[in-house]
Coordinates of N, CA, C and O in Angstrom, one line a residue:
Chain H
M1 N -77.9 52.2 -54.9 CA -77.6 52.2 -56.8 C -76.5 50.7 -56.9 O -75.1 51.0 -56.5
G2 N -77.1 49.9 -57.8 CA -75.5 49.0 -58.0 C -75.1 49.2 -59.3 O -75.7 49.7 -60.2
R3 N -74.1 49.2 -59.2 CA -73.5 48.8 -60.7 C -73.1 47.4 -61.1 O -72.4 46.7 -60.0
V4 N -73.2 47.1 -62.4 CA -72.9 45.5 -63.0 C -71.7 45.9 -63.9 O -71.9 46.6 -65.0
V5 N -70.3 45.3 -64.2 CA -69.5 45.5 -65.3 C -69.5 44.3 -66.0 O -69.8 43.3 -65.9
V6 N -69.8 44.2 -67.3 CA -69.9 43.4 -68.4 C -68.1 43.4 -69.2 O -68.0 45.0 -70.2
E7 N -67.6 42.3 -69.4 CA -66.3 42.7 -70.2 C -66.4 42.1 -71.5 O -66.5 40.5 -71.5
V8 N -66.0 42.4 -72.2 CA -65.8 41.8 -73.7 C -64.5 41.8 -74.0 O -64.1 43.0 -74.4
M9 N -64.4 40.9 -75.1 CA -63.0 40.6 -75.8 C -63.2 39.9 -76.8 O -64.3 39.7 -77.3
P10 N -61.9 40.7 -78.1 CA -61.9 40.0 -79.1 C -61.9 38.5 -78.9 O -60.8 38.4 -78.2
K11 N -62.4 37.5 -79.8 CA -62.1 36.1 -80.0 C -60.7 35.8 -80.3 O -60.1 36.9 -81.0
P12 N -60.0 35.0 -79.6 CA -58.4 34.7 -80.0 C -58.2 34.7 -81.2 O -57.1 35.1 -81.9
E13 N -58.8 33.9 -82.3 CA -58.6 33.7 -83.8 C -59.0 35.4 -84.3 O -58.5 34.7 -85.4
I14 N -59.5 35.4 -83.5 CA -59.9 37.0 -84.6 C -58.7 38.4 -84.9 O -58.6 38.6 -83.5
L15 N -58.3 38.8 -85.9 CA -57.6 39.7 -86.1 C -57.8 40.7 -85.2 O -58.8 41.5 -85.3
D16 N -56.9 41.8 -84.3 CA -57.3 42.6 -83.2 C -56.3 43.7 -83.7 O -55.5 43.9 -83.3
P17 N -56.7 44.7 -85.0 CA -56.2 46.0 -85.2 C -55.7 47.0 -84.4 O -54.6 47.3 -84.2
Q18 N -56.4 47.5 -83.5 CA -56.5 47.6 -82.4 C -55.2 47.4 -81.1 O -54.6 48.1 -81.1
G19 N -55.6 46.2 -80.7 CA -54.2 45.6 -79.6 C -52.7 45.8 -80.8 O -51.9 45.8 -80.3
K20 N -53.0 45.3 -82.2 CA -51.3 45.5 -82.9 C -51.0 46.4 -82.7 O -49.5 46.6 -82.7
A21 N -51.6 47.9 -82.9 CA -51.4 49.2 -83.0 C -50.6 49.3 -81.6 O -49.6 49.7 -81.5
V22 N -51.3 49.0 -80.6 CA -51.0 49.1 -79.3 C -49.4 48.1 -79.2 O -48.6 48.9 -78.5
V23 N -49.5 47.3 -79.3 CA -48.4 46.6 -78.7 C -47.1 47.1 -79.9 O -45.8 46.8 -79.7
G24 N -47.6 47.8 -80.9 CA -46.5 48.2 -81.9 C -45.8 49.5 -81.4 O -44.6 49.7 -81.4
A25 N -46.4 50.5 -80.5 CA -46.0 51.6 -80.1 C -45.7 51.3 -78.7 O -44.6 52.5 -78.7
L26 N -45.7 50.4 -77.9 CA -45.6 50.0 -76.7 C -44.0 50.4 -76.4 O -43.1 50.6 -75.6
P27 N -43.1 49.3 -77.3 CA -41.3 49.5 -77.6 C -40.9 51.0 -78.0 O -40.0 51.4 -76.8
R28 N -41.6 51.5 -78.5 CA -41.2 52.6 -79.2 C -41.2 53.9 -77.9 O -40.4 54.6 -77.6
L29 N -42.3 53.6 -77.0 CA -42.2 54.7 -75.3 C -41.3 54.2 -74.2 O -41.7 54.4 -73.3
G30 N -40.6 52.8 -74.8 CA -40.0 52.4 -73.8 C -40.5 51.1 -73.3 O -39.5 50.9 -71.9
F31 N -41.8 50.7 -73.3 CA -42.5 49.1 -72.7 C -41.9 48.3 -73.3 O -42.5 48.1 -74.5
T32 N -40.9 47.5 -72.8 CA -40.5 46.6 -74.2 C -40.9 44.9 -73.4 O -40.4 44.0 -74.0
Q33 N -41.8 45.0 -72.4 CA -42.0 43.9 -71.5 C -42.9 43.1 -72.2 O -43.1 41.9 -71.8
F34 N -43.9 44.0 -72.7 CA -45.1 43.2 -73.7 C -44.9 42.5 -74.8 O -44.6 43.3 -76.0
T35 N -45.4 41.1 -74.9 CA -45.5 40.8 -76.3 C -46.5 40.9 -76.9 O -46.6 40.3 -78.1
S36 N -47.6 41.2 -76.6 CA -49.2 40.8 -77.2 C -50.0 42.0 -76.5 O -50.1 42.1 -75.2
V37 N -50.8 42.6 -77.2 CA -51.7 43.4 -76.7 C -53.1 42.9 -77.4 O -53.1 43.0 -78.8
R38 N -54.3 42.9 -76.2 CA -55.7 42.5 -77.1 C -56.5 43.7 -76.5 O -56.4 44.0 -75.3
Q39 N -57.2 44.2 -77.3 CA -58.3 45.2 -76.8 C -59.8 44.9 -77.2 O -60.2 44.5 -78.3
G40 N -60.5 45.5 -75.8 CA -61.7 45.1 -76.0 C -62.7 46.0 -75.5 O -62.2 46.7 -75.0
K41 N -63.6 45.7 -75.1 CA -64.6 46.6 -74.3 C -65.2 46.5 -72.7 O -65.0 45.5 -72.3
R42 N -65.0 47.1 -72.0 CA -65.8 46.8 -70.6 C -66.6 48.1 -70.7 O -66.7 49.2 -70.9
F43 N -67.9 47.7 -69.8 CA -69.2 48.3 -69.8 C -69.5 48.4 -68.2 O -69.6 47.5 -67.8
E44 N -70.0 49.4 -67.6 CA -70.6 49.8 -66.3 C -72.2 49.9 -66.8 O -72.8 51.2 -67.3
L45 N -73.3 49.2 -66.0 CA -74.4 49.1 -66.4 C -75.0 49.7 -64.6 O -74.7 48.9 -63.9
E46 N -76.0 50.8 -65.1 CA -76.4 51.1 -63.6 C -77.7 50.8 -63.6 O -78.8 50.4 -64.1
V47 N -78.1 50.2 -62.1 CA -79.7 49.6 -61.9 C -80.0 50.6 -60.2 O -78.9 50.9 -59.9
D48 N -80.9 51.4 -60.4 CA -81.9 51.9 -59.2 C -81.6 50.4 -58.0 O -82.2 49.2 -58.7
G49 N -81.0 50.6 -57.1 CA -81.7 48.9 -56.3 C -80.2 48.3 -55.9 O -79.2 48.8 -57.4
P50 N -80.1 47.2 -55.0 CA -78.8 46.8 -55.3 C -79.1 45.6 -56.9 O -79.6 45.5 -57.4
V51 N -77.8 45.0 -56.7 CA -77.5 44.1 -57.9 C -77.6 42.7 -57.0 O -77.2 41.9 -56.7
T52 N -79.1 42.5 -57.5 CA -79.4 41.0 -57.0 C -79.5 39.7 -58.4 O -78.8 40.3 -59.4
P53 N -79.7 38.6 -57.8 CA -79.3 37.9 -59.0 C -80.1 38.1 -60.1 O -79.5 37.4 -61.0
E54 N -81.2 38.4 -60.4 CA -81.8 38.7 -61.1 C -81.4 39.9 -62.3 O -81.1 39.6 -63.5
V55 N -80.8 41.0 -61.2 CA -80.2 41.6 -62.4 C -78.9 41.5 -62.8 O -78.5 41.6 -64.1
L56 N -77.8 40.7 -62.3 CA -77.0 39.9 -63.0 C -76.9 39.0 -63.8 O -76.9 38.7 -65.0
A57 N -78.6 38.3 -63.8 CA -78.7 37.2 -64.9 C -79.0 38.0 -66.3 O -79.2 37.8 -67.4
A58 N -79.8 39.3 -65.7 CA -80.3 40.3 -67.2 C -79.2 40.9 -67.7 O -79.1 40.6 -69.1
A59 N -77.8 41.1 -66.7 CA -76.8 41.6 -67.8 C -75.9 40.6 -68.7 O -75.6 41.2 -69.1
E60 N -76.2 39.6 -67.7 CA -75.4 38.3 -68.7 C -76.0 38.0 -70.4 O -75.6 37.9 -71.3
E61 N -77.5 38.6 -70.2 CA -78.5 38.2 -70.9 C -78.0 39.2 -72.3 O -78.2 39.2 -73.6
A62 N -78.1 40.4 -71.9 CA -77.8 41.9 -72.6 C -76.3 41.7 -72.7 O -75.9 41.9 -73.7
A63 N -75.6 41.0 -72.0 CA -74.2 41.3 -72.7 C -74.1 40.4 -74.2 O -73.4 40.4 -74.8
V64 N -74.7 39.2 -74.5 CA -74.2 38.2 -75.4 C -75.5 38.8 -76.7 O -75.1 39.0 -77.5
K65 N -76.7 39.3 -75.9 CA -77.6 40.0 -77.3 C -77.2 41.2 -77.7 O -77.8 41.7 -78.9
V66 N -76.6 42.2 -76.9 CA -76.6 43.5 -77.0 C -75.2 44.2 -77.1 O -74.7 45.1 -77.7
L67 N -74.5 43.5 -76.2 CA -73.2 44.5 -75.9 C -72.1 43.8 -76.6 O -70.9 44.4 -76.9
S68 N -71.9 43.0 -76.7 CA -71.2 41.7 -77.8 C -71.6 41.3 -79.0 O -72.9 41.3 -79.3
N69 N -70.7 40.9 -80.4 CA -71.0 40.5 -81.2 C -70.4 38.6 -81.1 O -69.4 38.9 -81.6
P70 N -71.2 37.9 -80.5 CA -70.9 36.5 -80.6 C -70.1 35.8 -81.6 O -69.3 35.1 -81.4
V71 N -70.2 36.6 -82.5 CA -69.4 35.8 -84.0 C -67.9 36.1 -84.0 O -67.0 35.3 -83.8
I72 N -67.4 37.2 -83.1 CA -66.3 37.7 -83.1 C -65.8 38.0 -81.7 O -64.6 38.3 -81.5
E73 N -66.6 38.1 -80.7 CA -66.2 38.6 -79.4 C -66.9 37.4 -78.3 O -67.7 37.0 -78.6
D74 N -66.2 37.5 -77.4 CA -66.4 36.7 -75.6 C -66.8 37.8 -75.3 O -65.9 38.2 -74.9
V75 N -67.8 37.5 -74.3 CA -67.8 37.6 -72.7 C -67.1 37.2 -71.7 O -67.0 36.1 -71.6
V76 N -66.1 38.1 -71.0 CA -65.5 37.4 -70.4 C -65.5 37.1 -68.8 O -64.7 37.5 -68.3
R77 N -66.1 38.7 -68.7 CA -67.0 38.8 -67.0 C -68.3 39.6 -67.2 O -68.5 40.8 -68.0
V78 N -68.7 38.9 -66.2 CA -70.0 39.9 -65.6 C -70.4 40.1 -64.5 O -70.0 38.8 -63.9
A79 N -70.2 40.8 -63.8 CA -69.8 41.0 -62.3 C -70.4 42.2 -61.4 O -70.4 43.0 -61.9
D80 N -71.2 42.3 -60.5 CA -71.0 43.2 -59.5 C -70.0 44.1 -59.3 O -69.1 43.3 -58.4
I81 N -70.3 45.2 -59.3 CA -69.3 46.2 -59.5 C -68.2 46.3 -58.0 O -67.4 46.2 -58.0
E82 N -69.2 46.1 -57.0 CA -68.6 46.5 -55.9 C -68.0 44.9 -55.0 O -66.9 45.2 -54.6
A83 N -68.4 44.2 -55.3 CA -68.0 42.5 -55.0 C -66.3 42.6 -56.3 O -65.6 42.3 -55.0
D84 N -66.7 43.1 -57.1 CA -65.5 43.3 -57.6 C -64.1 44.1 -57.3 O -63.3 43.5 -57.1
A85 N -64.6 45.5 -56.9 CA -63.4 45.8 -56.2 C -63.3 45.4 -55.0 O -61.6 45.5 -55.0
A86 N -64.1 44.9 -53.9 CA -62.9 44.4 -52.9 C -62.4 43.1 -53.7 O -61.4 43.1 -53.1
A87 N -62.8 42.5 -54.5 CA -61.9 41.3 -54.7 C -60.6 42.2 -55.4 O -59.2 41.3 -55.4
T88 N -61.0 43.3 -56.3 CA -59.7 43.5 -56.6 C -58.2 43.9 -55.7 O -57.4 43.6 -56.0
I89 N -58.8 44.7 -54.8 CA -57.9 44.8 -53.6 C -57.5 43.9 -53.0 O -56.4 43.7 -52.7
T90 N -57.8 42.4 -53.1 CA -57.4 41.3 -52.5 C -56.0 40.9 -53.6 O -55.2 40.4 -53.1
S91 N -56.6 40.6 -54.9 CA -55.4 40.6 -56.1 C -54.7 41.3 -55.5 O -53.4 41.1 -56.3
E92 N -54.9 42.2 -55.9 CA -53.4 43.8 -55.4 C -52.5 43.2 -54.4 O -51.1 43.4 -54.4
G93 N -53.2 43.0 -53.5 CA -52.3 42.4 -52.1 C -52.0 41.0 -52.2 O -50.4 40.9 -51.7
L94 N -52.2 40.3 -53.2 CA -51.6 38.8 -53.6 C -50.3 39.2 -54.5 O -49.3 38.4 -54.4
A95 N -50.6 40.2 -55.3 CA -49.3 40.5 -55.8 C -47.8 40.8 -55.9 O -47.9 41.8 -54.9
Chain S
M1 N -46.0 32.7 -68.9 CA -46.9 33.6 -69.9 C -47.7 34.6 -68.6 O -48.9 33.4 -68.7
G2 N -47.4 35.3 -68.6 CA -48.7 36.0 -67.9 C -49.4 37.2 -68.5 O -48.7 37.4 -69.6
R3 N -50.6 37.5 -67.6 CA -51.3 38.3 -68.3 C -51.5 39.7 -67.6 O -52.3 39.1 -66.4
V4 N -51.6 40.8 -68.3 CA -52.2 42.0 -67.6 C -52.9 42.7 -67.5 O -53.4 42.8 -68.7
V5 N -54.4 42.7 -67.1 CA -55.8 43.7 -67.6 C -55.6 44.8 -67.0 O -54.9 45.0 -66.0
V6 N -55.7 46.0 -68.4 CA -56.0 47.3 -67.8 C -57.6 47.9 -68.1 O -57.2 47.5 -69.3
E7 N -57.9 48.3 -67.7 CA -59.3 49.0 -67.9 C -59.7 50.3 -67.7 O -58.8 51.2 -66.8
V8 N -59.9 50.9 -69.1 CA -59.8 52.6 -68.6 C -61.4 53.1 -68.8 O -62.3 52.1 -69.8
M9 N -62.0 53.7 -68.3 CA -63.8 53.9 -68.3 C -63.6 55.8 -68.9 O -62.5 56.4 -68.0
P10 N -64.2 56.3 -69.8 CA -64.2 57.8 -69.6 C -64.4 58.3 -68.4 O -65.2 57.7 -67.2
K11 N -64.0 59.4 -68.2 CA -64.4 60.0 -66.5 C -66.1 60.5 -66.5 O -66.4 60.9 -67.3
P12 N -66.2 60.7 -65.2 CA -67.6 60.7 -65.0 C -68.5 61.7 -65.5 O -69.6 61.9 -65.9
E13 N -67.5 62.8 -65.9 CA -68.1 64.5 -66.1 C -67.8 64.3 -67.5 O -68.0 65.4 -68.2
I14 N -67.5 63.4 -68.4 CA -67.2 63.2 -69.9 C -68.5 62.5 -70.3 O -68.7 61.4 -69.8
L15 N -69.1 63.3 -71.8 CA -70.1 62.7 -72.3 C -69.6 61.4 -72.9 O -68.7 61.5 -73.4
D16 N -70.7 60.5 -72.7 CA -70.1 59.1 -73.5 C -71.4 58.6 -74.6 O -72.2 57.8 -73.9
P17 N -71.0 59.0 -75.5 CA -72.1 58.7 -76.5 C -72.4 57.8 -76.5 O -73.4 56.9 -77.4
Q18 N -71.5 56.4 -77.0 CA -71.6 55.0 -77.0 C -72.6 54.1 -75.9 O -73.3 53.7 -76.1
G19 N -72.1 54.5 -75.0 CA -72.8 54.6 -73.7 C -74.1 54.7 -73.4 O -75.3 54.1 -73.6
K20 N -74.5 56.3 -74.0 CA -76.0 56.8 -74.2 C -76.8 55.8 -75.4 O -77.7 55.9 -75.3
A21 N -76.3 55.7 -76.2 CA -76.6 54.8 -77.4 C -77.0 53.1 -76.8 O -77.9 52.8 -77.1
V22 N -76.0 52.6 -76.1 CA -76.2 51.5 -75.3 C -77.4 51.5 -74.8 O -78.5 50.9 -74.5
V23 N -77.8 52.7 -73.3 CA -79.0 52.9 -72.6 C -80.1 53.3 -73.5 O -81.1 52.3 -72.9
G24 N -80.2 53.1 -74.6 CA -81.0 54.1 -75.5 C -81.7 52.7 -76.3 O -83.0 52.3 -76.3
A25 N -80.7 51.9 -76.5 CA -81.1 50.6 -77.3 C -81.8 49.3 -76.3 O -82.5 48.4 -76.3
L26 N -81.2 49.1 -75.0 CA -81.4 48.4 -74.0 C -83.2 48.2 -73.8 O -83.3 46.8 -73.7
P27 N -84.3 49.1 -73.4 CA -85.2 49.4 -73.3 C -85.9 48.4 -74.3 O -86.8 47.8 -74.5
R28 N -85.4 48.9 -75.6 CA -86.3 48.2 -76.7 C -85.7 47.0 -77.0 O -86.6 46.5 -77.5
L29 N -84.9 46.4 -76.2 CA -85.0 44.9 -76.2 C -85.2 43.9 -75.3 O -84.9 43.1 -75.2
G30 N -86.2 44.9 -74.5 CA -86.7 43.9 -73.0 C -85.9 44.2 -71.7 O -86.2 43.7 -70.7
F31 N -84.6 45.3 -71.9 CA -84.1 45.5 -70.8 C -84.0 46.7 -70.2 O -83.2 47.4 -70.2
T32 N -85.2 46.1 -69.2 CA -85.9 47.9 -68.6 C -84.7 48.3 -67.5 O -85.0 49.3 -66.6
Q33 N -84.5 47.5 -66.7 CA -83.6 47.7 -65.4 C -82.5 48.6 -65.1 O -81.9 49.3 -64.1
F34 N -81.8 48.6 -66.1 CA -80.4 50.0 -66.3 C -80.7 51.2 -67.1 O -81.5 51.4 -67.7
T35 N -80.6 52.1 -65.9 CA -80.5 53.1 -65.9 C -79.3 54.0 -66.7 O -79.7 55.0 -67.3
S36 N -78.3 53.6 -66.7 CA -77.3 54.1 -67.2 C -76.0 53.3 -67.7 O -75.5 52.1 -66.4
V37 N -75.5 53.5 -68.8 CA -74.7 52.9 -69.2 C -73.1 53.9 -69.7 O -73.5 54.4 -70.2
R38 N -72.2 53.2 -69.0 CA -70.7 53.8 -69.6 C -69.9 52.7 -70.2 O -70.4 51.8 -70.1
Q39 N -69.3 53.5 -71.5 CA -68.5 52.0 -71.9 C -67.0 52.7 -72.0 O -66.4 53.9 -72.8
G40 N -66.1 51.8 -71.8 CA -64.7 52.2 -71.9 C -63.9 50.9 -72.5 O -64.5 49.9 -73.1
K41 N -62.8 51.1 -72.3 CA -62.1 50.0 -72.8 C -61.1 49.2 -71.7 O -60.8 49.2 -70.8
R42 N -61.2 48.2 -72.1 CA -60.1 46.6 -71.8 C -58.9 46.0 -72.1 O -59.1 46.1 -73.3
F43 N -57.7 46.2 -72.0 CA -56.6 45.7 -72.7 C -56.0 44.9 -72.3 O -56.4 44.6 -70.6
E44 N -55.4 43.7 -72.8 CA -55.0 42.8 -72.1 C -53.5 42.5 -72.5 O -53.4 42.1 -73.8
L45 N -52.5 42.7 -71.7 CA -51.1 43.0 -72.0 C -50.5 41.4 -71.8 O -50.7 40.9 -70.7
E46 N -49.8 41.1 -72.5 CA -49.3 39.9 -72.2 C -47.8 39.8 -72.4 O -47.0 40.5 -72.9
V47 N -47.1 38.9 -71.3 CA -45.9 39.2 -70.9 C -45.0 37.8 -70.7 O -45.6 36.4 -70.5
D48 N -43.7 37.6 -71.7 CA -43.2 36.2 -71.1 C -42.5 36.1 -69.6 O -42.0 37.0 -68.9
G49 N -43.2 35.1 -69.3 CA -42.6 34.6 -67.6 C -43.9 35.3 -66.8 O -44.8 36.0 -67.4
P50 N -43.9 35.2 -65.3 CA -44.8 35.8 -64.8 C -44.9 37.1 -64.8 O -44.0 38.2 -64.7
V51 N -46.1 37.2 -64.1 CA -46.5 39.3 -63.5 C -45.5 39.6 -62.5 O -46.8 39.1 -61.4
T52 N -44.5 40.2 -62.3 CA -44.2 40.7 -61.3 C -44.4 41.5 -60.8 O -45.3 42.6 -61.9
P53 N -44.3 42.2 -59.3 CA -44.5 43.8 -59.5 C -43.8 44.9 -60.3 O -44.4 45.8 -60.9
E54 N -42.9 44.4 -60.7 CA -42.0 45.0 -62.3 C -42.9 45.3 -63.3 O -43.3 46.4 -63.7
V55 N -43.6 44.5 -63.3 CA -44.3 44.2 -64.8 C -45.6 45.0 -64.3 O -46.0 45.6 -65.6
L56 N -46.2 44.7 -63.2 CA -47.5 45.6 -62.7 C -47.3 46.9 -62.8 O -47.7 47.6 -63.6
A57 N -45.9 47.1 -62.4 CA -45.7 48.8 -62.2 C -45.7 49.5 -63.6 O -46.0 50.5 -64.0
A58 N -44.8 49.0 -64.4 CA -44.3 49.1 -65.7 C -46.1 49.3 -66.6 O -46.4 50.3 -67.4
A59 N -46.9 48.1 -66.6 CA -48.4 47.9 -67.2 C -49.3 49.7 -66.6 O -49.9 50.0 -66.9
E60 N -48.8 50.0 -65.2 CA -49.6 50.8 -64.7 C -49.0 52.4 -64.9 O -49.8 53.1 -65.7
E61 N -47.8 52.4 -65.7 CA -47.1 53.6 -66.3 C -47.9 53.7 -68.0 O -48.0 54.6 -68.6
A62 N -47.9 52.1 -68.6 CA -48.2 52.3 -69.8 C -49.8 52.6 -69.7 O -50.2 53.2 -70.4
A63 N -50.5 52.3 -68.9 CA -51.7 52.8 -68.6 C -52.3 54.0 -69.0 O -53.0 54.5 -69.5
V64 N -51.2 54.6 -68.0 CA -51.4 56.3 -67.9 C -50.8 56.9 -69.4 O -51.8 57.8 -69.5
K65 N -49.6 56.2 -69.9 CA -49.3 56.9 -70.8 C -49.6 56.8 -71.9 O -49.1 57.8 -73.3
V66 N -50.2 55.3 -72.1 CA -50.2 54.8 -73.8 C -51.7 54.9 -73.9 O -52.3 54.8 -74.7
L67 N -52.2 54.0 -72.8 CA -53.4 53.2 -73.1 C -55.0 53.9 -72.8 O -55.9 53.6 -73.0
S68 N -54.7 55.4 -72.0 CA -55.9 56.5 -71.7 C -54.9 57.6 -72.2 O -53.6 57.8 -71.9
N69 N -55.8 58.3 -72.1 CA -56.1 59.9 -72.4 C -56.5 60.5 -71.3 O -57.7 60.6 -70.6
P70 N -55.7 60.9 -70.3 CA -55.5 61.1 -68.9 C -57.1 62.6 -68.9 O -56.9 62.7 -67.4
V71 N -56.9 63.3 -70.1 CA -57.7 64.7 -69.9 C -59.1 63.6 -70.0 O -59.9 64.3 -69.3
I72 N -59.6 63.1 -70.6 CA -61.0 62.3 -70.5 C -61.6 61.1 -70.2 O -62.5 60.6 -69.7
E73 N -60.2 60.3 -69.7 CA -60.1 58.7 -69.2 C -59.7 59.0 -68.0 O -58.5 59.3 -67.4
D74 N -59.9 57.6 -66.8 CA -59.5 57.0 -66.1 C -59.0 55.8 -66.0 O -59.7 55.0 -66.7
V75 N -57.8 55.2 -65.7 CA -57.5 54.5 -65.7 C -58.2 53.3 -64.0 O -57.9 54.3 -62.8
V76 N -58.9 52.9 -64.3 CA -60.0 52.3 -63.2 C -59.2 50.9 -62.3 O -59.6 50.5 -61.3
R77 N -58.9 50.0 -63.4 CA -57.8 48.9 -62.8 C -56.6 48.2 -63.5 O -56.7 48.3 -64.7
V78 N -55.5 48.2 -62.7 CA -54.8 46.9 -63.5 C -54.0 46.1 -62.2 O -54.3 46.3 -61.5
A79 N -54.6 44.8 -63.4 CA -54.1 43.7 -62.3 C -53.8 42.5 -63.3 O -53.9 42.3 -64.6
D80 N -53.4 41.5 -62.5 CA -52.6 40.4 -62.5 C -54.1 39.7 -63.2 O -54.8 39.5 -62.3
I81 N -54.5 39.0 -64.5 CA -55.0 38.5 -64.6 C -55.8 37.2 -64.4 O -56.7 36.6 -63.8
E82 N -54.6 36.3 -64.0 CA -54.5 34.9 -62.8 C -55.3 35.1 -61.6 O -56.5 34.6 -61.3
A83 N -54.7 36.1 -61.1 CA -55.5 36.7 -59.8 C -56.9 37.0 -59.8 O -57.5 36.9 -58.9
D84 N -56.8 37.8 -61.1 CA -58.1 38.4 -61.2 C -59.4 37.3 -61.6 O -60.3 37.7 -61.0
A85 N -59.1 36.2 -62.5 CA -60.0 35.1 -62.3 C -60.4 34.4 -61.2 O -61.6 34.1 -60.8
A86 N -59.2 34.5 -60.2 CA -59.9 33.9 -58.9 C -60.5 34.4 -58.0 O -61.7 34.0 -57.8
A87 N -60.3 35.9 -58.3 CA -61.3 37.3 -57.8 C -62.6 36.6 -58.4 O -63.8 36.9 -57.0
T88 N -62.8 36.8 -59.4 CA -64.2 36.7 -60.0 C -64.9 35.8 -59.3 O -66.3 35.9 -59.4
I89 N -64.3 34.3 -59.1 CA -64.8 33.2 -59.0 C -65.6 33.4 -57.4 O -66.4 33.6 -57.2
T90 N -64.7 33.8 -57.0 CA -65.3 34.3 -55.5 C -66.2 35.6 -55.6 O -67.3 35.0 -55.0
S91 N -66.3 36.3 -56.5 CA -67.3 37.2 -56.2 C -68.5 36.9 -57.1 O -69.8 37.4 -56.6
E92 N -68.4 36.0 -57.7 CA -69.8 35.0 -58.2 C -70.1 34.1 -57.3 O -71.6 34.2 -57.2
G93 N -69.5 34.1 -56.5 CA -69.8 32.9 -55.3 C -70.5 34.0 -54.5 O -71.5 33.2 -53.7
L94 N -70.1 35.0 -54.1 CA -71.0 36.0 -53.3 C -72.5 36.3 -53.9 O -73.2 36.6 -52.8
A95 N -72.2 36.5 -55.1 CA -73.1 37.0 -55.7 C -74.8 36.2 -55.6 O -75.0 35.0 -55.6

């Protein structure tokens, strides 16, 4: 059983009222470091069997055609979630 | 200028009606590979200056206290977005 992660964010020129609400709330709760927040979506798609290149290609197509609105959103990531988990551990090691 | 990505997903035992709607729509549009879909949120938090360990710690605290509802959601990732981008290229290379 494999999983593919697809991530979608509002385009930079599009107003993001959810992000604006969050960036307004953060300083009131003591988080003064953050100057801007954008809110998007994360999807986890499950397949029977492994995440093959064909599955990734289908996920990329679904990301553009079904999971995002290309007028206002960009697909920022399509990746095998297991490879991603390994990569995240690496990046935490670097941080 | 640094950016931190925070990702939040509904807990596995929580019903996810948005994910159910997507998994119902995909086969009608020709995507028959995917057996389950969960939909969560992705936040990009911007800071002036670099993403230090202190910034990451603040983002982790904000993720739990502001960006997610711990009753129904899990924070699945808090990472420096630049390190993340590098890691994603690596995982695409592996895929």
